Coordinates of C-alpha atoms in Angstrom, one line a residue:
Chain T
M1 CA 7.9 18.4 17.6
L2 CA 10.0 19.9 14.8
S3 CA 13.0 18.1 16.1
A4 CA 11.1 14.9 15.4
F5 CA 12.1 15.3 11.8
L6 CA 15.8 15.1 12.7
S7 CA 15.6 12.4 15.4
A8 CA 13.4 10.3 13.1
F9 CA 16.4 9.8 10.9
R10 CA 18.5 8.8 13.8
T11 CA 16.3 5.9 14.6
P12 CA 17.3 3.0 12.4
D13 CA 13.9 1.3 11.7
L14 CA 12.1 4.6 11.3
R15 CA 14.8 5.8 8.9
K16 CA 14.3 2.6 7.0
K17 CA 10.5 3.2 6.8
L18 CA 11.0 6.8 5.7
L19 CA 13.4 5.9 3.0
F20 CA 11.2 3.1 1.9
T21 CA 8.3 5.6 1.5
V22 CA 10.4 8.0 -0.4
G23 CA 11.5 5.2 -2.6
I24 CA 8.0 4.2 -3.4
I25 CA 7.1 7.8 -4.1
A26 CA 10.1 7.9 -6.5
V27 CA 8.7 4.8 -8.3
Y28 CA 5.3 6.4 -8.5
R29 CA 6.6 9.6 -10.0
L30 CA 8.7 7.7 -12.5
G31 CA 5.7 5.8 -13.7
A32 CA 3.7 9.0 -13.8
T33 CA 6.3 10.5 -16.2
L34 CA 7.0 7.4 -18.3
P35 CA 4.9 7.5 -21.5
S36 CA 2.9 4.4 -22.4
P37 CA 3.9 2.4 -25.5
G38 CA 2.4 3.9 -28.7
V39 CA 2.3 7.4 -27.4
S40 CA 4.4 10.0 -29.1
Y41 CA 6.1 11.9 -26.3
G42 CA 7.3 14.7 -28.5
N43 CA 3.8 15.4 -29.7
V44 CA 2.4 15.3 -26.2
Q45 CA 5.0 17.9 -25.1
Q46 CA 4.1 20.0 -28.1
C47 CA 0.4 19.8 -27.2
I48 CA 1.0 20.7 -23.6
R49 CA 3.0 23.7 -24.7
T50 CA 0.1 24.7 -27.0
M51 CA -2.4 24.3 -24.1
E52 CA -0.3 26.4 -21.8
S53 CA 0.0 29.3 -24.2
G54 CA -3.7 29.2 -24.8
E55 CA -6.6 29.0 -22.3
G56 CA -5.8 26.0 -20.3
N57 CA -9.2 24.5 -19.5
G58 CA -9.4 20.9 -20.3
V59 CA -12.0 18.6 -18.8
F60 CA -9.5 17.0 -16.6
N61 CA -8.4 19.6 -14.1
L62 CA -9.7 17.7 -11.1
L63 CA -8.5 14.3 -12.2
N64 CA -5.3 15.7 -13.4
L65 CA -4.8 17.1 -9.9
F66 CA -5.2 13.6 -8.5
S67 CA -3.0 12.0 -11.0
G68 CA -0.3 14.7 -10.7
G69 CA -0.2 15.7 -14.4
A70 CA 0.3 12.1 -15.5
L71 CA -3.0 11.9 -17.3
L72 CA -2.3 14.5 -20.0
S73 CA 0.8 12.7 -21.1
L74 CA -1.0 9.3 -21.1
S75 CA 1.7 7.9 -18.9
V76 CA 1.9 4.4 -17.5
F77 CA 0.3 5.5 -14.2
A78 CA -2.1 7.9 -15.9
L79 CA -5.1 6.6 -14.1
G80 CA -3.3 6.9 -10.8
I81 CA -5.1 5.9 -7.6
M82 CA -8.5 7.1 -8.7
P83 CA -10.0 3.7 -9.8
Y84 CA -8.9 2.2 -6.4
I85 CA -10.6 5.1 -4.5
T86 CA -13.8 4.7 -6.6
A87 CA -13.7 0.9 -6.1
S88 CA -13.3 1.2 -2.3
I89 CA -16.2 3.8 -2.1
I90 CA -18.4 1.5 -4.1
L91 CA -17.6 -1.5 -2.0
Q92 CA -18.1 0.4 1.3
L93 CA -21.4 1.6 0.1
L94 CA -22.4 -1.8 -1.0
T95 CA -21.5 -3.3 2.4
V96 CA -24.5 -1.5 3.7
V97 CA -26.8 -2.8 1.0
I98 CA -25.7 -6.3 0.4
P99 CA -26.1 -8.7 3.4
R100 CA -23.4 -11.0 2.2
L101 CA -20.8 -8.2 2.3
E102 CA -22.1 -7.1 5.7
S103 CA -21.6 -10.6 7.1
L104 CA -18.1 -10.7 5.5
R105 CA -17.2 -7.5 7.2
K106 CA -18.3 -8.8 10.6
E107 CA -16.3 -12.0 10.1
G108 CA -13.1 -10.2 11.1
Q109 CA -9.7 -10.8 9.4
A110 CA -10.7 -13.4 6.8
G111 CA -13.8 -11.5 5.7
Q112 CA -11.9 -8.2 5.5
A113 CA -9.3 -9.9 3.3
K114 CA -12.1 -11.1 1.0
I115 CA -13.6 -7.6 0.7
T116 CA -10.1 -6.2 -0.1
Q117 CA -9.9 -8.8 -2.8
Y118 CA -13.2 -7.8 -4.3
T119 CA -12.0 -4.1 -4.1
R120 CA -8.9 -5.1 -6.1
Y121 CA -10.9 -6.9 -8.8
L122 CA -13.3 -3.9 -9.1
T123 CA -10.3 -1.6 -9.3
L124 CA -9.0 -3.5 -12.3
G125 CA -12.5 -3.5 -13.9
L126 CA -12.8 0.3 -13.4
G127 CA -9.2 0.7 -14.7
I128 CA -10.0 -1.0 -18.0
L129 CA -13.1 1.2 -18.3
Q130 CA -11.3 4.4 -17.6
A131 CA -8.2 3.5 -19.7
S132 CA -10.4 2.8 -22.7
A133 CA -12.2 6.0 -22.2
F134 CA -9.0 8.0 -22.1
V135 CA -7.4 6.2 -25.1
A136 CA -10.6 6.9 -27.1
L137 CA -10.4 10.5 -25.9
A138 CA -6.8 10.9 -26.8
R139 CA -7.3 9.4 -30.3
S140 CA -10.2 11.8 -31.0
G141 CA -8.0 14.7 -29.8
Q142 CA -10.5 15.7 -27.1
L143 CA -8.0 15.2 -24.3
F144 CA -6.7 18.6 -25.2
N145 CA -10.1 20.0 -26.1
G146 CA -9.5 19.5 -29.8
M147 CA -6.9 22.3 -29.7
C148 CA -4.1 20.1 -30.8
Q149 CA -5.2 18.3 -33.9
E150 CA -2.0 18.7 -35.9
F151 CA 0.1 16.6 -33.4
P152 CA -1.7 13.3 -32.8
I153 CA -0.8 11.9 -29.4
I154 CA -1.2 8.3 -30.7
P155 CA 0.3 8.4 -34.2
E156 CA -1.0 6.0 -36.7
G157 CA 0.7 4.4 -39.7
T158 CA 3.7 3.3 -37.6
G159 CA 3.7 -0.2 -39.1
L160 CA 1.7 -1.7 -36.2
P161 CA -2.0 -2.2 -36.6
T162 CA -4.1 0.4 -34.7
W163 CA -6.0 -2.2 -32.7
L164 CA -2.8 -3.6 -31.3
T165 CA -1.5 -0.2 -30.2
V166 CA -4.8 0.6 -28.5
T167 CA -5.0 -2.8 -26.8
V168 CA -1.5 -2.5 -25.5
L169 CA -2.2 1.0 -24.3
V170 CA -5.3 -0.1 -22.4
I171 CA -3.5 -3.1 -20.9
T172 CA -0.5 -1.0 -19.9
M173 CA -2.6 1.7 -18.2
T174 CA -4.7 -0.9 -16.3
A175 CA -1.6 -2.7 -15.2
G176 CA -0.3 0.7 -14.1
T177 CA -3.4 1.1 -11.9
G178 CA -2.8 -2.3 -10.4
M179 CA 0.8 -1.4 -9.6
V180 CA -0.2 2.0 -8.1
M181 CA -2.6 0.1 -5.8
W182 CA 0.1 -2.3 -4.8
L183 CA 2.5 0.6 -4.1
G184 CA -0.1 2.2 -1.9
E185 CA -0.5 -1.0 0.1
L186 CA 3.2 -1.3 0.4
I187 CA 3.4 2.1 1.9
T188 CA 0.6 1.3 4.4
D189 CA 2.3 -2.0 5.3
R190 CA 6.0 -1.1 5.5
G191 CA 6.2 2.7 5.1
V192 CA 4.9 5.7 6.9
G193 CA 1.2 6.8 6.7
N194 CA -1.8 5.6 4.8
G195 CA -0.6 4.6 1.3
M196 CA -3.7 5.8 -0.5
S197 CA -3.6 9.2 1.1
V198 CA 0.2 9.5 0.7
L199 CA 0.0 8.8 -3.0
I200 CA -2.8 11.4 -3.5
F201 CA -0.8 13.8 -1.5
T202 CA 2.2 13.2 -3.8
S203 CA 0.1 13.8 -6.9
I204 CA -1.2 17.1 -5.5
A205 CA 2.3 18.1 -4.4
A206 CA 3.6 17.4 -7.9
R207 CA 1.1 19.9 -9.4
L208 CA 1.6 22.7 -6.9
P209 CA 4.8 24.3 -8.2
S210 CA 3.7 24.7 -11.7
E211 CA 0.2 25.9 -10.7
G212 CA 1.8 28.4 -8.3
W213 CA 4.1 29.5 -11.1
T214 CA 1.1 30.1 -13.4
I215 CA -0.6 32.2 -10.8
K216 CA 2.5 34.3 -10.4
N217 CA 2.9 34.7 -14.1
N218 CA -0.7 35.7 -14.8
K219 CA -1.3 37.8 -11.7
G220 CA 2.0 39.0 -10.4
W221 CA 3.7 38.6 -7.1
A222 CA 1.0 40.4 -5.1
M223 CA -1.7 38.0 -6.0
F224 CA 0.7 35.1 -5.5
G225 CA 1.4 36.3 -2.0
L226 CA -2.3 36.8 -1.3
V227 CA -3.0 33.2 -2.4
L228 CA -0.1 32.0 -0.1
V229 CA -1.6 33.9 2.8
L230 CA -5.0 32.4 2.1
V231 CA -3.6 28.9 2.0
L232 CA -1.8 29.5 5.3
V233 CA -5.1 30.7 6.9
V234 CA -6.8 27.6 5.6
I235 CA -4.0 25.4 6.9
T236 CA -4.3 26.9 10.4
A237 CA -8.1 26.5 10.4
V238 CA -7.8 22.9 9.4
V239 CA -5.2 22.2 12.1
F240 CA -7.4 23.9 14.6
I241 CA -10.4 21.7 14.0
E242 CA -8.3 18.5 13.5
Q243 CA -6.8 18.9 16.9
A244 CA -10.1 19.6 18.7
Q245 CA -11.3 16.7 20.8
R246 CA -14.2 15.7 22.9
R247 CA -12.7 13.7 25.8
I248 CA -15.0 11.1 27.3
P249 CA -13.6 10.1 30.7
V250 CA -13.2 6.4 31.3
Q251 CA -12.5 4.9 34.7
Y252 CA -10.9 1.5 35.1
A253 CA -11.8 -0.7 38.0
K254 CA -9.0 -1.9 40.3
R255 CA -8.5 -5.6 40.3
M256 CA -6.0 -8.0 41.9
I257 CA -4.2 -10.5 39.7
G258 CA -1.9 -12.5 41.8
R259 CA -0.1 -10.1 44.2
R260 CA -0.3 -7.2 41.8
M261 CA -2.9 -4.5 41.6
Y262 CA -4.0 -3.6 38.1
G263 CA -6.2 -0.8 36.8
G264 CA -7.7 1.9 38.8
T265 CA -6.6 4.4 36.3
S266 CA -8.7 7.1 34.7
T267 CA -8.2 7.8 31.0
Y268 CA -10.4 9.2 28.3
I269 CA -11.6 8.2 24.8
P270 CA -10.7 11.0 22.5
L271 CA -13.5 11.7 20.0
K272 CA -12.2 14.2 17.4
V273 CA -14.6 16.8 16.1
N274 CA -13.7 15.5 12.7
Q275 CA -13.4 11.9 13.4
A276 CA -13.5 11.0 9.7
G277 CA -10.3 12.8 8.6
V278 CA -9.9 13.7 4.9
I279 CA -11.5 10.6 3.5
P280 CA -15.0 12.1 3.0
V281 CA -13.4 14.9 0.9
I282 CA -11.5 12.4 -1.3
F283 CA -14.6 10.3 -1.7
G284 CA -16.9 13.2 -2.4
S285 CA -14.6 14.7 -5.1
S286 CA -13.9 11.4 -6.8
L287 CA -17.6 10.5 -6.8
L288 CA -18.4 13.9 -8.4
Y289 CA -15.8 13.2 -11.0
L290 CA -17.9 10.2 -12.3
P291 CA -20.5 12.3 -14.2
S292 CA -17.8 14.0 -16.3
L293 CA -16.2 10.6 -16.9
L294 CA -19.6 9.3 -18.0
L295 CA -19.9 12.2 -20.5
Q296 CA -16.7 11.2 -22.1
F297 CA -18.4 8.2 -23.6
F298 CA -20.6 10.5 -25.7
D299 CA -19.9 12.8 -28.6
Q300 CA -19.0 16.1 -27.0
N301 CA -20.3 18.2 -29.9
N302 CA -23.9 17.1 -29.9
L303 CA -25.1 16.1 -26.5
N304 CA -28.8 15.4 -26.0
G305 CA -31.1 16.7 -23.3
W306 CA -29.9 15.0 -20.1
Q307 CA -26.3 15.0 -21.2
T308 CA -26.3 18.8 -21.5
W309 CA -28.0 19.0 -18.1
V310 CA -25.3 16.9 -16.6
Q311 CA -22.6 18.9 -18.4
N312 CA -24.1 22.2 -17.1
H313 CA -24.9 21.2 -13.6
L314 CA -22.6 18.4 -12.5
V315 CA -19.4 18.9 -14.5
Q316 CA -18.9 22.7 -14.4
P317 CA -17.3 23.2 -11.0
D318 CA -18.7 26.7 -10.6
S319 CA -22.4 25.9 -11.1
P320 CA -24.5 26.1 -7.9
T321 CA -25.7 22.6 -8.3
Y322 CA -22.2 21.2 -8.4
I323 CA -21.2 23.1 -5.3
S324 CA -24.3 22.1 -3.3
V325 CA -24.1 18.4 -4.4
Y326 CA -20.4 18.4 -3.4
F327 CA -21.3 19.9 0.0
L328 CA -24.0 17.4 0.6
L329 CA -21.9 14.5 -0.5
I330 CA -19.1 15.5 1.9
I331 CA -21.6 15.7 4.8
F332 CA -23.0 12.3 3.9
F333 CA -19.6 10.7 3.6
T334 CA -18.5 12.2 6.9
Y335 CA -21.4 10.5 8.8
F336 CA -21.0 7.4 6.7
Y337 CA -17.3 7.0 7.3
V338 CA -17.5 7.8 11.0
S339 CA -20.2 5.0 11.3
I340 CA -17.9 2.6 9.6
T341 CA -14.7 3.4 11.5
F342 CA -16.0 4.0 15.0
N343 CA -18.4 1.3 16.3
P344 CA -19.8 2.4 19.6
T345 CA -21.0 -1.0 20.5
E346 CA -17.6 -2.5 19.9
V347 CA -15.9 0.2 22.0
A348 CA -18.4 -0.2 24.8
D349 CA -17.9 -4.0 24.8
N350 CA -14.2 -3.7 24.9
M351 CA -14.3 -1.3 27.8
K352 CA -16.6 -3.6 29.6
K353 CA -14.3 -6.5 29.0
Y354 CA -11.3 -4.7 30.6
G355 CA -13.4 -3.4 33.5
G356 CA -13.7 0.2 32.2
F357 CA -16.7 2.4 32.5
V358 CA -17.7 6.0 31.8
P359 CA -18.4 7.5 35.2
G360 CA -22.2 7.7 35.7
I361 CA -23.1 5.4 32.7
R362 CA -23.7 1.7 33.0
P363 CA -21.3 -0.5 31.0
G364 CA -22.7 -2.3 28.0
K365 CA -25.6 -1.0 26.0
P366 CA -26.1 2.3 27.9
T367 CA -22.4 3.2 27.3
A368 CA -22.8 2.4 23.6
D369 CA -25.9 4.6 23.4
Y370 CA -24.0 7.4 25.2
L371 CA -21.1 7.2 22.8
D372 CA -23.4 7.1 19.8
F373 CA -25.3 10.1 21.2
I374 CA -22.1 12.1 21.5
L375 CA -20.7 11.0 18.2
S376 CA -23.7 11.8 16.2
R377 CA -23.8 15.3 17.8
I378 CA -20.1 16.0 17.5
T379 CA -19.9 14.9 13.9
L380 CA -22.3 17.5 12.6
P381 CA -19.9 20.5 13.2
G382 CA -17.1 18.3 11.8
A383 CA -19.1 17.5 8.6
L384 CA -20.1 21.1 8.2
Y385 CA -16.5 22.2 8.6
L386 CA -15.2 19.7 6.0
G387 CA -17.9 20.9 3.5
L388 CA -17.3 24.6 4.1
I389 CA -13.5 24.4 3.9
S390 CA -13.6 22.5 0.7
I391 CA -16.1 24.9 -0.8
L392 CA -15.2 28.4 0.5
P393 CA -11.9 28.9 -1.3
N394 CA -13.6 28.0 -4.5
F395 CA -15.9 31.0 -4.0
F396 CA -12.8 33.1 -3.5
F397 CA -11.4 31.9 -6.8
I398 CA -14.7 32.5 -8.6
W399 CA -14.8 36.0 -7.2
L400 CA -11.1 36.4 -8.1
D401 CA -11.4 35.4 -11.7
N402 CA -13.3 32.7 -13.5
Q403 CA -10.3 31.7 -15.5
Q404 CA -8.1 31.4 -12.6
F405 CA -10.6 29.0 -11.0
Q406 CA -9.1 26.3 -13.2
N407 CA -6.1 26.3 -10.9
F408 CA -7.7 24.0 -8.5
P409 CA -4.7 22.9 -6.4
F410 CA -5.0 25.9 -4.2
G411 CA -8.6 25.2 -3.6
G412 CA -9.9 23.9 -0.3
T413 CA -10.0 20.2 -1.3
A414 CA -6.3 20.1 -2.1
V415 CA -5.3 22.0 1.0
L416 CA -7.5 19.9 3.2
I417 CA -6.0 16.7 1.8
M418 CA -2.5 18.0 2.2
V419 CA -2.9 19.1 5.8
G420 CA -4.9 16.0 6.7
V421 CA -2.3 13.7 5.3
G422 CA 0.6 15.7 6.6
L423 CA -0.8 15.7 10.2
E424 CA -1.7 12.1 10.1
T425 CA 1.8 11.1 8.8
V426 CA 3.7 13.3 11.1
K427 CA 1.7 12.0 14.1
Q428 CA 2.5 8.4 13.1
I429 CA 6.2 9.2 12.8
E430 CA 6.0 10.9 16.2
S431 CA 4.2 8.0 17.9
Q432 CA 6.8 5.5 16.5
L433 CA 9.5 7.7 17.9
M434 CA 7.9 7.8 21.3
Q435 CA 7.5 4.0 21.2
R436 CA 11.1 3.6 20.5
N437 CA 12.4 6.2 23.0
Y438 CA 10.3 4.9 25.9
E439 CA 10.6 1.3 25.1
G440 CA 12.4 0.5 28.3
F441 CA 9.9 2.6 30.2
L442 CA 6.8 0.8 29.1
R443 CA 8.0 -2.8 29.4
Chain U
M1 CA -7.0 19.1 31.6
A2 CA -8.5 21.3 34.3
E3 CA -12.0 20.2 33.3
K4 CA -11.0 16.6 33.6
N5 CA -9.6 17.1 37.1
R6 CA -12.7 18.8 38.1
R7 CA -14.8 16.0 36.8
D8 CA -12.7 13.5 38.7
E9 CA -13.3 15.5 41.9
D10 CA -17.0 15.4 41.2
D11 CA -16.8 11.6 40.9
N12 CA -14.9 11.4 44.2
D13 CA -17.5 13.5 45.9
R14 CA -20.2 11.4 44.6
L15 CA -18.5 8.3 45.8
D16 CA -18.2 9.9 49.2
D17 CA -21.8 10.8 49.2
E18 CA -22.8 7.3 48.5
T19 CA -20.7 5.8 51.2
I20 CA -22.1 8.2 53.7
D21 CA -25.5 7.2 52.6
D22 CA -24.6 3.6 53.1
V23 CA -23.5 4.4 56.6
V24 CA -26.7 6.1 57.5
D25 CA -28.5 3.3 55.8
D26 CA -31.3 5.4 54.5
D27 CA -32.8 3.5 51.6
A28 CA -35.3 6.1 50.6
D29 CA -32.7 8.7 50.4
D30 CA -30.5 6.5 48.3
E31 CA -33.2 5.9 45.7
A32 CA -34.0 9.6 45.5
D33 CA -30.3 10.2 44.8
E34 CA -29.9 7.6 42.2
P35 CA -31.2 9.4 39.1
V36 CA -29.0 12.3 39.8
G37 CA -26.0 10.0 40.5
R38 CA -26.5 8.1 37.3
G39 CA -26.8 11.2 35.2
G40 CA -23.5 11.6 33.4
T41 CA -23.0 14.8 31.5
A42 CA -25.0 14.0 28.4
T43 CA -27.9 12.3 30.2
R44 CA -28.3 15.3 32.4
E45 CA -28.3 17.4 29.3
R46 CA -31.0 15.3 27.8
T47 CA -33.3 15.5 30.8
K48 CA -32.8 19.2 30.9
A49 CA -33.8 19.5 27.3
D50 CA -36.9 17.3 28.0
S51 CA -38.1 19.5 30.8
A52 CA -37.5 22.6 28.7
D53 CA -40.0 21.3 26.2
S54 CA -42.6 21.5 29.0
R55 CA -44.5 18.5 27.8
P56 CA -45.8 15.6 29.8
K57 CA -43.0 13.1 30.2
T58 CA -45.3 10.1 29.3
R59 CA -45.6 11.3 25.7
T60 CA -43.2 9.7 23.2
E61 CA -40.6 11.6 21.3
G62 CA -42.5 11.4 18.1
R63 CA -45.0 13.8 19.3
V64 CA -42.5 16.7 19.7
G65 CA -42.7 17.4 16.0
I66 CA -39.9 17.7 13.5
F67 CA -38.9 21.2 14.2
G68 CA -38.9 20.6 17.9
R69 CA -36.6 17.7 17.5
L70 CA -34.4 19.5 15.2
A71 CA -34.1 22.4 17.6
R72 CA -33.3 20.0 20.4
F73 CA -30.7 18.3 18.2
F74 CA -29.0 21.6 17.5
R75 CA -29.1 22.5 21.2
E76 CA -27.4 19.2 22.0
V77 CA -24.8 19.8 19.3
V78 CA -23.9 23.2 20.9
A79 CA -23.8 21.6 24.3
E80 CA -21.4 18.9 23.1
L81 CA -19.3 21.6 21.3
R82 CA -18.9 23.4 24.6
K83 CA -17.3 20.3 26.1
V84 CA -14.8 20.0 23.3
I85 CA -11.2 20.7 24.2
W86 CA -9.8 23.1 21.6
P87 CA -6.0 23.3 20.9
T88 CA -4.1 26.0 22.7
R89 CA -2.3 28.7 20.8
K90 CA 1.0 27.1 21.3
E91 CA -0.2 23.7 20.1
L92 CA -1.8 25.3 17.1
L93 CA 1.3 27.1 16.1
T94 CA 3.5 24.0 16.5
Y95 CA 1.3 21.8 14.5
T96 CA 0.8 24.4 11.7
A97 CA 4.6 24.8 11.5
V98 CA 5.1 21.0 11.4
V99 CA 2.5 20.6 8.6
V100 CA 4.0 23.5 6.6
V101 CA 7.5 22.0 7.0
F102 CA 6.3 18.6 6.1
V103 CA 4.5 19.8 3.0
A104 CA 7.5 21.8 2.0
V105 CA 9.8 18.8 2.4
V106 CA 7.6 16.5 0.3
L107 CA 7.1 19.3 -2.3
T108 CA 10.9 19.6 -2.7
I109 CA 11.4 15.9 -3.0
V110 CA 8.6 15.4 -5.5
A111 CA 9.6 18.5 -7.5
G112 CA 13.2 17.3 -7.7
L113 CA 12.2 13.8 -8.7
D114 CA 9.8 15.1 -11.3
Y115 CA 12.4 17.4 -12.8
A116 CA 15.0 14.6 -13.0
F117 CA 12.5 12.1 -14.5
A118 CA 11.1 14.6 -17.0
R119 CA 14.7 15.4 -18.2
A120 CA 15.5 11.7 -18.5
V121 CA 12.2 10.8 -20.3
L122 CA 12.7 13.8 -22.7
W123 CA 16.2 12.6 -23.4
V124 CA 15.1 9.0 -24.1
F125 CA 11.7 9.6 -25.9
G126 CA 11.8 13.2 -27.0
G127 CA 12.9 14.7 -30.3
S128 CA 10.4 12.9 -32.6
S129 CA 7.5 14.9 -33.9

């Protein structure tokens, strides 16, 4: 399968898709480096240098991970794909609650397009909210934990009124979010892989080298090697579970159409142990980010009762509450996402339509019940695995060193996302290769 | 694969049985066979679990109690896990290698792009303080 990388480039349309994806990634990275108007880039660099020499623990480690370092420099794409993810979680959760959305979802293509439209509007709304929060944060100097007061990120007294600068900043960042959303959809449509996941993957990949470098500098080569080995073990474990399938045999009835005999074949429905992929992890971590975003709206230095509670239990990533809430969220989202993406009734109906049946089970409702039975049983280990993998490495890092824990990219969440997206994308490339090579064979 | 073949053979056997039954034309026998014939893997599992509870079958599931139901659920989970086809060593190694290579390639591309863009942006916007 490694040769797929090479032969992928020999196939013209696949080469085009790959290059297109790389091009989009380049645009994404360019926007992530480009500072927004009104931001003093020199001062930002100065601040980052100050942070790196000191104890680098800003509030934004997780979010910075997802935005690939773009956030600290208040770049055009500083918000990244995060508002879009949050919006799609909210809409998917609302689909269960609001009957109108539910009926839209069942309507098929047109209804789906409507929901996508709502998601986009919500994304822009969330974008404005987050952009204002970050601009306020940057102006008060809290983006760098108040450690960088002498170099204001947004300098004042430049001849332009402050309100204009701030408005332009918020507008730019919101527009950037809209553009990132569009880039993601372009990748899904014309490139390789799922756009949203590919962009998150890119952001994580952008942070890895510098984080690895920090570990090497602080701990030496031995610890660096140990971390690499740990990552490799996690990768193998993730691949192992991702590839595990429960195969449900399906038999197709023979039938005559004209003079030809059709069907009579036996295949299987592959039900993966982890049918949901990496989406639950992404959802869980971005949902858990919301409390710390909420706290940004209040004065950091005198939080009242519940705010301190939130700060201690839901924002600190090494508190037991945070870890258990994260775990439970992942389990919930696994079941939730599986129920959204795999509809047993629909699969059973389709099978019935084409004369397929599971040996020993009647077609129609009993088959749907049977699939549902298996799915709900097989998802439990899948959910537990997702939760454990995203939590266990964090324990390792806590045990290793509390300070080092800030270097999140090597935690389970990031590795899980990387492996998941990698597998998904490579498989898509491979299937398109197969499609091309055996075209004459199939038709 | 092997398991799938075996299951297919089972199916064939069962088909044969039924045809033989039909030839003999023994209705009573047919009916007695039916529940067994209908029991696919999971249904069979379920009936087994039911009988293991040693409760009268007329009672509803709600009477089993929360712990009983939980225990049964976990038994069923383990039973399903046994039927899962795990990747072979070769598959595992290939896929791991592929993922590692893929991540390495993307990492290189992104790192290169970032380096270039950072230099460019610093050249354009940098210097002021």
